Coordinates of C-alpha atoms and ligand atoms in Angstrom, one line a residue:
M428 CA -35.6 -16.6 19.8
S429 CA -35.1 -15.2 16.4
V430 CA -31.6 -15.8 14.2
F431 CA -32.1 -12.2 14.0
S432 CA -32.8 -10.7 17.6
G433 CA -30.5 -7.7 18.4
S434 CA -29.4 -4.4 17.3
L435 CA -28.1 -4.4 13.5
D436 CA -24.6 -3.8 15.6
E437 CA -24.7 -6.9 17.9
L438 CA -26.4 -8.4 14.2
R439 CA -23.6 -7.4 12.5
K440 CA -21.1 -8.0 14.4
S441 CA -21.8 -11.9 14.6
A442 CA -22.8 -12.0 11.9
R443 CA -18.8 -10.8 10.8
L444 CA -18.0 -13.5 12.7
G445 CA -17.4 -17.0 11.4
G446 CA -17.6 -20.6 12.6
G447 CA -16.0 -18.8 15.9
D448 CA -12.7 -18.5 18.3
Q449 CA -12.0 -22.1 18.1
R450 CA -12.7 -22.5 13.9
V451 CA -10.5 -19.6 13.3
Q452 CA -7.5 -20.9 15.1
R453 CA -8.0 -24.0 13.4
Q454 CA -8.0 -22.3 10.4
H455 CA -4.9 -20.5 11.0
Q456 CA -3.1 -22.6 12.7
Q457 CA -3.0 -24.7 9.0
G458 CA -0.9 -21.2 7.6
K459 CA -4.4 -20.6 6.8
Q460 CA -6.5 -17.1 7.1
T461 CA -9.7 -16.6 7.3
A462 CA -12.1 -15.7 4.0
R463 CA -12.6 -11.7 6.1
E464 CA -9.0 -11.5 5.8
R465 CA -8.2 -13.0 2.8
I466 CA -10.2 -10.2 1.5
D467 CA -9.2 -7.9 3.3
L468 CA -5.5 -8.9 1.9
L469 CA -6.9 -9.0 -1.9
L470 CA -8.2 -5.8 -2.3
D471 CA -7.2 -2.3 -2.3
P472 CA -8.2 -1.5 1.2
G473 CA -11.4 -0.4 2.4
T474 CA -13.1 -0.9 -0.4
F475 CA -14.4 -4.3 0.5
Q476 CA -19.4 -3.2 0.5
E477 CA -20.4 -7.4 1.5
I478 CA -23.9 -8.4 0.3
G479 CA -25.8 -11.1 1.6
L480 CA -23.8 -10.8 5.1
F481 CA -27.7 -12.0 6.8
A482 CA -28.2 -14.5 4.6
V483 CA -28.6 -17.8 6.6
N484 CA -28.0 -21.1 5.8
S485 CA -31.3 -24.0 4.7
L486 CA -32.9 -25.2 7.5
H487 CA -31.6 -28.5 6.4
S488 CA -28.4 -28.1 7.4
A489 CA -29.8 -26.3 10.3
G490 CA -31.3 -29.3 11.5
N491 CA -28.4 -32.2 11.5
G492 CA -26.8 -29.5 14.4
T493 CA -24.4 -27.2 13.2
G494 CA -26.7 -24.7 13.5
R495 CA -27.9 -22.0 11.2
A496 CA -24.8 -20.0 10.5
F497 CA -24.8 -16.0 9.1
G498 CA -23.0 -16.1 5.6
D499 CA -23.8 -19.8 5.2
G500 CA -20.0 -19.5 4.8
V501 CA -19.6 -17.6 1.8
I502 CA -18.4 -13.9 1.9
T503 CA -19.8 -12.2 -1.7
G504 CA -19.1 -8.5 -2.5
K505 CA -18.0 -6.4 -4.7
G506 CA -14.6 -5.0 -4.2
K507 CA -11.4 -2.8 -6.1
I508 CA -8.2 -4.3 -7.3
N509 CA -5.3 -1.8 -8.4
D510 CA -8.3 1.0 -7.9
Q511 CA -11.0 -1.5 -10.4
P512 CA -13.5 -2.8 -9.8
V513 CA -14.4 -6.5 -8.8
Y514 CA -16.3 -9.3 -7.1
V515 CA -15.9 -11.6 -5.3
F516 CA -16.3 -14.1 -3.3
A517 CA -14.5 -16.0 -0.3
Q518 CA -15.4 -19.9 1.0
D519 CA -15.1 -19.7 4.9
F520 CA -14.2 -22.8 5.9
T521 CA -14.6 -21.7 9.7
V522 CA -18.3 -22.0 8.4
K523 CA -19.6 -25.9 7.8
G524 CA -15.9 -26.9 5.8
G525 CA -17.5 -24.1 3.0
S526 CA -19.6 -27.1 2.3
V527 CA -21.6 -25.5 -0.5
G528 CA -25.5 -25.7 -0.2
K529 CA -28.3 -23.6 -1.6
V530 CA -27.7 -20.7 0.0
H531 CA -24.8 -20.4 0.3
G532 CA -24.9 -21.6 -3.7
R533 CA -27.1 -18.5 -4.7
K534 CA -25.2 -15.9 -2.8
I535 CA -21.7 -17.1 -5.2
A536 CA -24.6 -16.6 -8.4
R537 CA -25.6 -13.6 -7.6
I538 CA -21.9 -12.2 -7.5
M539 CA -21.5 -14.1 -10.9
D540 CA -24.2 -12.4 -12.1
L541 CA -23.4 -9.5 -11.2
A542 CA -20.1 -9.6 -12.2
I543 CA -21.7 -10.0 -15.8
Q544 CA -23.7 -7.2 -15.5
N545 CA -21.5 -5.2 -14.1
G546 CA -18.1 -5.4 -16.5
A547 CA -16.1 -6.6 -14.1
P548 CA -13.8 -9.5 -13.0
L549 CA -15.1 -11.9 -11.2
I550 CA -13.1 -14.3 -8.1
G551 CA -13.2 -16.6 -6.1
L552 CA -11.3 -17.7 -2.7
N553 CA -11.3 -21.5 -2.7
D554 CA -11.9 -23.7 0.5
S555 CA -14.3 -26.0 0.8
G556 CA -15.7 -29.2 2.1
G557 CA -17.5 -29.5 -1.2
A558 CA -21.1 -30.0 -1.5
R559 CA -23.1 -29.8 1.8
I560 CA -23.6 -33.6 2.2
Q561 CA -27.1 -32.3 4.7
E562 CA -28.5 -30.5 1.7
G563 CA -29.0 -33.3 -0.8
V564 CA -29.2 -32.5 -4.5
N565 CA -29.9 -28.5 -3.3
S566 CA -26.4 -28.2 -2.9
L567 CA -25.8 -29.7 -6.5
A568 CA -27.7 -27.5 -8.1
A569 CA -25.9 -25.2 -6.0
Y570 CA -23.0 -26.5 -8.5
G571 CA -24.8 -26.8 -11.2
E572 CA -25.9 -23.6 -10.9
I573 CA -22.4 -22.0 -10.7
F574 CA -20.9 -23.5 -13.6
Y575 CA -23.4 -22.6 -15.7
R576 CA -22.7 -18.8 -14.8
N577 CA -19.1 -19.5 -15.3
V578 CA -19.5 -20.7 -19.0
Q579 CA -21.7 -17.8 -18.9
A580 CA -19.1 -15.2 -18.0
S581 CA -16.6 -17.0 -19.8
G582 CA -15.3 -14.9 -22.8
V583 CA -17.4 -11.9 -21.2
I584 CA -15.7 -11.1 -18.0
P585 CA -12.0 -12.4 -16.7
Q586 CA -12.3 -14.9 -14.4
I587 CA -9.6 -15.5 -11.3
S588 CA -9.8 -18.8 -9.0
I589 CA -7.9 -18.9 -6.2
I590 CA -7.8 -22.2 -4.4
L591 CA -6.7 -21.7 -0.9
G592 CA -7.6 -24.8 1.4
P593 CA -9.4 -28.4 0.0
C594 CA -11.9 -28.3 -3.7
A595 CA -12.9 -31.5 -4.3
G596 CA -14.9 -33.9 -6.0
G597 CA -17.1 -32.2 -8.6
A598 CA -16.6 -28.7 -7.1
V599 CA -13.2 -28.5 -8.9
Y600 CA -15.5 -27.7 -12.3
S601 CA -15.9 -24.5 -10.8
P602 CA -12.4 -23.1 -10.8
A603 CA -11.5 -25.1 -14.4
I604 CA -13.4 -23.2 -16.8
T605 CA -12.1 -19.8 -14.9
D606 CA -9.3 -18.2 -17.1
F607 CA -6.3 -18.7 -15.1
V608 CA -6.2 -20.9 -11.5
F609 CA -3.9 -19.3 -9.0
M610 CA -2.6 -22.3 -5.4
V611 CA -0.4 -21.7 -2.3
E612 CA 1.3 -24.7 -2.0
G613 CA 1.4 -26.6 1.5
T614 CA -2.7 -25.7 2.3
S615 CA -4.4 -25.7 -1.2
Q616 CA -5.4 -29.7 -3.2
M617 CA -7.6 -29.5 -6.2
F618 CA -9.0 -33.6 -6.9
I619 CA -12.5 -35.4 -8.4
T620 CA -11.5 -38.2 -5.8
G621 CA -9.7 -38.1 -2.5
P622 CA -6.8 -40.7 -1.4
E623 CA -9.3 -43.0 0.5
V624 CA -11.5 -43.8 -3.2
I625 CA -8.3 -44.1 -5.4
R626 CA -6.3 -46.1 -3.3
E627 CA -10.2 -48.2 -2.4
V628 CA -10.7 -48.1 -6.8
T629 CA -7.7 -48.6 -7.9
Q630 CA -5.3 -49.5 -4.9
E631 CA -3.2 -47.0 -5.7
E632 CA -1.2 -44.5 -2.6
I633 CA -1.2 -41.5 -2.5
E634 CA -0.7 -38.9 -0.3
L635 CA -3.5 -35.7 -0.5
E636 CA 0.0 -32.9 -1.4
S637 CA 1.3 -35.3 -4.2
L638 CA -1.7 -36.5 -5.2
G639 CA -3.6 -32.7 -5.7
G640 CA -1.2 -30.4 -4.2
A641 CA -0.1 -26.9 -5.8
G642 CA 3.3 -28.5 -7.4
I643 CA 1.6 -31.1 -9.4
H644 CA -1.1 -29.1 -11.0
H645 CA 1.8 -26.5 -11.5
T646 CA 4.0 -28.4 -13.0
H647 CA 2.1 -32.0 -14.8
S648 CA -1.1 -31.5 -15.3
G649 CA -1.6 -27.5 -16.4
V650 CA -4.3 -26.8 -13.9
A651 CA -2.9 -24.0 -12.4
H652 CA -1.4 -21.1 -14.0
F653 CA 0.6 -20.2 -10.4
S654 CA 2.0 -21.8 -7.6
Y655 CA 3.2 -19.4 -4.3
K656 CA 4.6 -20.1 -1.2
D657 CA 1.3 -18.2 0.8
E658 CA -1.6 -16.6 0.7
A659 CA -0.2 -13.6 0.7
Q660 CA 2.6 -13.5 -2.5
A661 CA -0.9 -15.8 -4.4
F662 CA -3.6 -12.1 -3.6
E663 CA 0.3 -10.0 -5.5
G664 CA -0.2 -12.3 -8.4
V665 CA -3.5 -11.4 -8.5
R666 CA -3.5 -8.1 -8.7
Q667 CA -0.4 -7.7 -10.7
L668 CA -1.8 -10.5 -13.4
L669 CA -5.1 -8.2 -13.2
S670 CA -2.5 -5.2 -13.8
F671 CA -2.3 -6.5 -17.7
L672 CA -6.2 -7.2 -18.4
P673 CA -9.3 -5.6 -19.4
A674 CA -12.0 -5.4 -17.2
N675 CA -14.5 -6.9 -19.3
N676 CA -14.5 -8.1 -23.3
L677 CA -16.1 -4.1 -23.8
T678 CA -13.4 -2.6 -23.3
P679 CA -9.2 -2.6 -24.3
P680 CA -6.7 -3.9 -21.3
L681 CA -5.2 -0.2 -19.4
S682 CA -2.5 1.2 -21.8
I683 CA 0.0 3.2 -19.1
P684 CA 2.7 5.7 -20.9
S685 CA 5.8 4.1 -21.5
L686 CA 9.8 5.7 -20.1
D687 CA 11.0 2.6 -22.4
P688 CA 11.6 4.6 -25.7
T689 CA 9.3 2.7 -28.6
D690 CA 12.8 3.5 -31.1
R691 CA 15.5 1.9 -28.7
P692 CA 18.0 0.5 -30.5
T693 CA 17.8 -3.7 -28.9
P694 CA 21.7 -5.1 -30.5
E695 CA 21.8 -6.4 -27.5
L696 CA 19.6 -9.4 -29.3
E697 CA 23.1 -10.6 -31.4
D698 CA 24.5 -11.9 -28.7
I699 CA 21.9 -13.9 -27.1
V700 CA 21.0 -15.9 -29.4
P701 CA 23.9 -17.7 -30.4
D702 CA 24.2 -18.3 -34.4
K703 CA 23.9 -22.2 -34.5
T704 CA 20.7 -23.6 -34.9
D705 CA 21.2 -26.7 -32.2
E706 CA 22.5 -24.3 -29.5
P707 CA 20.7 -22.9 -26.0
Y708 CA 19.3 -19.6 -25.0
D709 CA 16.5 -18.3 -22.7
I710 CA 13.9 -16.8 -24.8
K711 CA 12.8 -14.6 -21.3
E712 CA 15.8 -13.0 -21.6
V713 CA 15.0 -11.9 -25.7
I714 CA 11.7 -11.2 -24.0
S715 CA 13.3 -8.2 -21.7
I716 CA 15.3 -6.9 -24.0
L717 CA 12.3 -6.4 -26.5
V718 CA 10.1 -5.5 -24.2
D719 CA 9.3 -2.7 -22.2
G720 CA 11.3 -1.8 -18.6
G721 CA 12.0 -5.5 -18.8
E722 CA 8.7 -6.5 -17.7
F723 CA 7.1 -10.4 -18.3
F724 CA 4.8 -11.3 -16.5
E725 CA 5.1 -15.1 -17.2
I726 CA 2.0 -18.2 -17.2
Q727 CA 2.3 -21.5 -16.1
K728 CA 5.4 -21.0 -15.9
D729 CA 7.0 -24.9 -15.3
Y730 CA 4.0 -26.3 -16.8
A731 CA 5.5 -27.3 -20.7
P732 CA 8.8 -24.7 -20.4
N733 CA 9.5 -25.6 -23.5
I734 CA 7.0 -22.8 -25.0
V735 CA 6.6 -19.2 -22.9
V736 CA 3.1 -17.2 -22.7
G737 CA 2.7 -14.3 -20.5
F738 CA 1.7 -10.1 -20.4
S739 CA 4.4 -7.4 -20.8
R740 CA 4.0 -4.1 -22.5
L741 CA 5.5 -2.8 -25.4
N742 CA 4.7 1.7 -26.0
G743 CA 2.9 0.9 -22.9
Q744 CA 0.0 -1.0 -24.6
V745 CA -0.1 -5.2 -22.9
V746 CA 0.6 -7.4 -25.6
G747 CA 0.4 -11.3 -24.9
I748 CA 3.8 -12.7 -26.1
V749 CA 3.9 -16.4 -27.3
A750 CA 7.8 -17.6 -27.7
N751 CA 9.3 -20.9 -27.7
Q752 CA 11.7 -22.0 -25.3
P753 CA 15.2 -22.6 -26.6
D754 CA 16.0 -23.4 -22.8
H755 CA 14.0 -26.5 -22.9
L756 CA 13.8 -29.2 -25.0
A757 CA 15.3 -27.3 -28.0
G758 CA 11.4 -25.3 -27.6
V759 CA 9.3 -28.3 -29.4
L760 CA 6.5 -27.6 -29.7
D761 CA 4.7 -31.3 -27.5
I762 CA 1.5 -32.1 -26.8
N763 CA 1.6 -29.5 -23.5
A764 CA 2.8 -26.6 -25.3
S765 CA 0.7 -27.1 -28.0
D766 CA -2.3 -26.4 -24.5
K767 CA -1.9 -24.1 -22.6
A768 CA -0.4 -21.6 -26.3
A769 CA -3.5 -22.7 -28.1
R770 CA -5.4 -21.6 -24.6
F771 CA -3.6 -18.0 -23.4
I772 CA -4.3 -17.2 -27.4
R773 CA -7.9 -17.2 -26.9
F774 CA -8.1 -15.9 -24.1
C775 CA -5.2 -12.9 -25.6
D776 CA -8.3 -12.6 -28.3
N777 CA -11.3 -12.4 -25.6
F778 CA -9.6 -9.6 -24.3
H779 CA -8.4 -6.9 -27.0
I780 CA -4.9 -8.6 -25.8
P781 CA -2.8 -8.2 -29.4
L782 CA -0.3 -11.0 -29.8
L783 CA 3.4 -11.1 -30.4
T784 CA 4.9 -14.2 -31.4
L785 CA 7.9 -15.2 -31.4
V786 CA 9.7 -18.6 -33.8
D787 CA 12.6 -20.7 -33.2
T788 CA 11.3 -23.9 -32.6
P789 CA 12.7 -27.3 -34.6
G790 CA 9.4 -28.2 -35.0
F791 CA 6.2 -31.0 -33.6
L792 CA 8.1 -33.5 -31.3
P793 CA 8.6 -36.9 -32.4
G794 CA 7.4 -40.0 -29.9
I795 CA 5.5 -42.9 -30.1
D796 CA 4.0 -41.0 -27.3
Q797 CA 2.8 -38.0 -27.8
E798 CA 1.5 -39.8 -31.7
H799 CA -0.5 -42.1 -29.5
E800 CA -1.5 -39.3 -26.1
G801 CA -3.0 -37.2 -29.4
I802 CA -0.4 -34.5 -30.9
I803 CA -2.7 -34.0 -33.6
R804 CA -5.5 -33.6 -31.6
H805 CA -4.1 -31.4 -29.2
G806 CA -1.5 -29.4 -31.6
A807 CA -4.4 -28.2 -34.1
K808 CA -5.6 -26.7 -30.8
M809 CA -3.3 -23.7 -31.7
I810 CA -3.2 -23.3 -35.5
F811 CA -7.3 -23.2 -34.2
A812 CA -6.4 -20.5 -31.8
Y813 CA -4.1 -18.9 -33.9
A814 CA -6.4 -18.2 -37.2
E815 CA -9.5 -18.1 -35.3
A816 CA -7.8 -14.7 -33.1
S817 CA -8.7 -11.6 -34.6
V818 CA -6.4 -8.7 -32.6
P819 CA -3.4 -7.8 -34.2
K820 CA -1.1 -11.0 -34.5
I821 CA 3.1 -9.7 -34.5
T822 CA 5.1 -12.6 -35.0
L823 CA 8.8 -12.4 -35.2
I824 CA 11.0 -15.7 -36.4
L825 CA 14.7 -15.2 -34.5
R826 CA 16.3 -19.2 -36.3
K827 CA 14.5 -22.0 -37.3
A828 CA 10.6 -22.6 -38.3
Y829 CA 10.6 -25.8 -39.7
G830 CA 7.4 -28.0 -40.7
G831 CA 4.2 -27.7 -39.1
A832 CA 5.5 -25.9 -36.3
Y833 CA 6.1 -22.8 -38.9
I834 CA 2.8 -22.2 -39.7
V835 CA 0.7 -22.7 -37.1
M836 CA 3.6 -19.9 -34.9
G837 CA 1.5 -17.0 -36.0
S838 CA 2.8 -17.7 -40.0
K839 CA 1.5 -15.7 -41.8
H840 CA -1.5 -17.8 -43.2
L841 CA -2.2 -18.1 -40.1
A842 CA -3.9 -14.6 -41.2
G843 CA -0.1 -13.3 -39.0
D844 CA -0.7 -9.1 -39.4
Q845 CA 3.2 -8.4 -39.6
N846 CA 5.8 -10.9 -39.7
F847 CA 9.1 -10.7 -39.6
A848 CA 12.2 -13.1 -39.7
W849 CA 16.0 -11.9 -39.0
P850 CA 18.3 -12.9 -41.6
E851 CA 20.1 -15.5 -40.3
A852 CA 16.7 -17.9 -39.8
E853 CA 15.7 -20.7 -41.4
I854 CA 12.4 -21.8 -42.6
A855 CA 12.3 -24.9 -44.2
V856 CA 9.7 -28.2 -44.4
M857 CA 12.0 -29.8 -42.6
G858 CA 16.2 -28.6 -40.4
P859 CA 18.8 -29.1 -43.5
Q860 CA 20.6 -31.9 -41.8
G861 CA 17.4 -34.0 -42.2
A862 CA 16.3 -32.8 -45.6
V863 CA 20.5 -33.2 -47.8
K864 CA 20.2 -37.2 -46.7
I865 CA 16.6 -37.1 -47.8
L866 CA 17.6 -35.7 -50.9
H867 CA 21.5 -36.9 -51.4
R868 CA 21.3 -40.4 -50.0
K869 CA 22.8 -41.9 -53.4
E870 CA 25.6 -38.7 -53.2
L871 CA 26.3 -39.5 -50.0
A872 CA 27.1 -42.9 -49.4
Q873 CA 29.2 -43.1 -52.8
A874 CA 31.3 -39.6 -51.4
A875 CA 35.3 -40.2 -50.9
D876 CA 34.2 -37.4 -47.6
P877 CA 30.3 -38.4 -46.2
Q878 CA 31.0 -35.9 -43.1
A879 CA 32.6 -33.0 -46.0
L880 CA 29.6 -33.0 -48.2
Q881 CA 26.9 -33.1 -45.9
R882 CA 28.7 -30.0 -44.6
E883 CA 27.8 -28.9 -48.3
L884 CA 24.9 -29.9 -49.5
A885 CA 23.5 -28.0 -45.4
Q886 CA 24.9 -24.6 -46.0
S887 CA 23.8 -25.5 -49.7
Y888 CA 20.5 -25.7 -48.3
R889 CA 20.4 -23.1 -45.8
E890 CA 20.8 -21.0 -48.5
N891 CA 19.0 -22.3 -51.6
L892 CA 16.2 -23.3 -49.7
A893 CA 15.3 -22.3 -46.1
S894 CA 17.1 -18.3 -46.3
P895 CA 14.1 -16.3 -44.8
F896 CA 14.3 -14.1 -47.8
L897 CA 12.3 -16.4 -50.2
A898 CA 9.6 -16.4 -48.4
A899 CA 9.9 -12.9 -48.1
G900 CA 9.3 -13.8 -52.2
E901 CA 6.7 -15.3 -51.5
G902 CA 5.6 -12.0 -49.3
Y903 CA 5.0 -14.9 -46.8
L904 CA 7.0 -12.5 -44.5
D905 CA 6.4 -8.5 -44.8
D906 CA 10.0 -7.6 -43.9
I907 CA 13.7 -8.4 -42.9
I908 CA 15.2 -7.2 -40.6
A909 CA 17.9 -7.0 -38.1
P910 CA 17.9 -8.5 -34.8
L911 CA 18.1 -4.2 -33.3
E912 CA 15.3 -2.7 -35.3
S913 CA 13.3 -5.4 -33.4
R914 CA 11.3 -3.5 -30.8
A915 CA 10.7 -0.7 -32.7
R916 CA 9.3 -2.7 -35.5
I917 CA 6.8 -4.5 -33.5
I918 CA 6.1 -1.1 -31.8
H919 CA 5.4 0.0 -35.1
A920 CA 3.6 -2.8 -36.4
L921 CA 1.6 -3.0 -33.6
E922 CA 0.6 1.3 -33.7
T923 CA -0.3 -0.1 -37.3
F924 CA -3.2 -2.6 -36.5
Q925 CA -4.2 -1.0 -32.8
N926 CA -8.1 -0.4 -34.7
K927 CA -7.7 -4.0 -36.9
R928 CA -11.5 -5.2 -37.8
V929 CA -11.6 -8.5 -39.3
S930 CA -15.1 -10.1 -40.6
V931 CA -15.7 -13.3 -40.9
P932 CA -18.7 -15.4 -41.7
Q933 CA -21.9 -15.6 -38.7
R934 CA -22.0 -18.8 -37.3
K935 CA -22.7 -20.0 -34.0
H936 CA -19.5 -21.3 -32.8
G937 CA -16.4 -23.0 -34.2
N938 CA -15.7 -26.2 -33.0
I939 CA -12.2 -26.3 -31.7
P940 CA -10.5 -30.2 -31.3
L941 CA -10.4 -31.0 -28.3
Ligands
HXC2427 C1 -21.2 -30.3 4.9 C2 -19.7 -30.7 5.8 C3 -18.4 -30.3 4.7 C4 -19.1 -31.3 3.7 C5 -17.0 -30.3 5.6 N1 -17.7 -31.0 6.4 N2 -16.9 -30.8 4.4 N3 -20.2 -30.4 6.0 N4 -20.6 -31.5 3.4 N5 -19.2 -32.0 2.3 C6 -17.3 -29.4 7.6 C7 -17.1 -30.8 8.7 O1 -18.1 -31.7 9.3 C8 -16.6 -30.0 9.6 O2 -17.7 -30.1 10.7 C9 -16.7 -28.7 9.3 O3 -16.9 -28.8 8.4 C10 -14.1 -29.2 8.8 O4 -14.9 -30.1 8.6 P1 -13.3 -31.3 9.1 O5 -13.6 -32.8 8.5 O6 -13.0 -31.6 10.8 O7 -11.7 -30.3 8.3 P2 -10.6 -31.5 7.6 O8 -9.9 -32.3 8.9 O9 -9.3 -29.8 7.4 O10 -10.9 -31.7 6.5 C11 -10.9 -30.9 5.5 C12 -11.6 -31.6 4.4 C13 -13.0 -32.4 5.4 C14 -10.9 -33.1 3.3 C15 -12.2 -31.2 2.6 O11 -13.9 -32.2 6.3 C16 -13.7 -33.5 4.0 O12 -12.7 -35.2 4.0 N6 -15.1 -33.4 3.4 C17 -15.1 -34.1 2.6 C18 -15.0 -33.7 1.6 C19 -15.8 -34.2 0.1 O13 -15.8 -35.6 0.0 N7 -17.5 -33.4 -0.1 C20 -17.8 -33.5 -1.1 C21 -16.8 -34.1 -2.7 S1 -18.4 -34.5 -4.0 P3 -17.7 -29.5 12.6 O14 -19.3 -28.8 12.5 O15 -17.4 -30.8 13.0 O16 -16.5 -28.7 12.8 C22 -18.7 -32.9 -4.0 C23 -19.9 -33.1 -5.0 C24 -20.2 -31.3 -5.8 O17 -18.4 -31.9 -4.2 C25 -20.6 -31.8 -7.0 C26 -20.4 -30.9 -7.9 C27 -21.1 -31.5 -9.2

């Protein structure tokens, strides 16, 4: 009997069954939703229009006794989130473990093409055993074609991956190319080779969750941008993220009227940022005072927490914020912080999101590990990303901006549009203590009270070499502003540069150090 026997209603019903009751039950027992349940939870109610319901897998996998399943283990279509169009694919683990065969791959590729053509975000819900073994090279080809489209779509439409089960082997590279990766604790894993292969090859012992679970990728590898306790929370996270993003690279993000006055004074900032340059504080408190309604959507919260990146609104307009975090490692720049910030800056530049940089950093992290792991190469990414970005770039130095980190953090020298500092800020080649020891070694060695002399010299250094007024005098800062004026002045600067245009020499693309 043909797989297509029956009325349209009957065929639709059977096509929507996926792998059948038993496999659906197993999915639920593992704390996972089915692909269709996930789509319903993620999208605005009633907006999903399926494309490719009747696609069936190729004869090869049917010959293996697993049967020809409608949909071929992936549900694809269009829907809406926050009333804006999105294209979605959701791998159905109940059908051949969500494995990727020829037709499965074609369906995803088609959805990706539609998302690119129609300029709408692409969201992939990943839950798959990887390349479908029975389909051999055809399943590898399918992956290759997905990867190709991920690259074509990069910088054209936002791409979001939600990992909701296994994502193993080369399959991980599609999410890795996308802009944001969401994971769920306990049920999603990403790895190139699993525990068994690792045991065989390197004799190392590790279980699945420690190898490639949400925790490790969110805190340690930097592969995941978000980690949530369950699927529903992850979907809510995606909806929130999308509220800050434009549909594509030709449209600006949605601006919404702000109820927060643009000229609201921000005197609280003086209490939050300590006068002593080595005292920690939470930069997120500063951000919440500055932005509309205190709302900040943080990205990669637990990865390289010495730098904070995320989205907020100022006067209703979306901004990407990059800020040193003095509460963690004094806000130093290291390899991971550089990677995290550079990728975020490039995303903002792709999608017309202005950058607000808040600077308070002692510089790049010294250390043999950092040098040998390539801080030179990684730190250079930040310079590249800031210099390349043509969106409005507003920078405020709150306290310390020493050495290379001063240049890197959105300085005027990398084409910052409006650069501000507070009056107590320190901008110099290095901090006063280090500088004084180098400049006055002999006097300090001969002094009756070396500590008193060092304090005196450090104060003189602050006033004569590190004062922000010196930088303003050179035109490297556009203004010195009081903490209480900060919100108003940043908003004014953003307005000034909202129609900014930049011409760059024609080239294919730059060659960012990777
Ligand atoms: C075909 C697959 C499959 C695959 C799972 N299934 N993976 N079928 N190709 N790759 C099928 C199973 O046969 C089973 O079918 C059903 O899906 C559910 O799988 P289970 O093993 O019962 O589920 P579970 O115990 O939850 O284990 C899930 C799993 C395991 C950890 C993902 O299935 C697994 O290890 N699969 C293989 C993973 C893998 O090595 N993939 C290749 C990676 S390399 P029935 O009919 O019994 O329900 C790769 C290369 C990509 O992907 C290259 C791109 C460049």
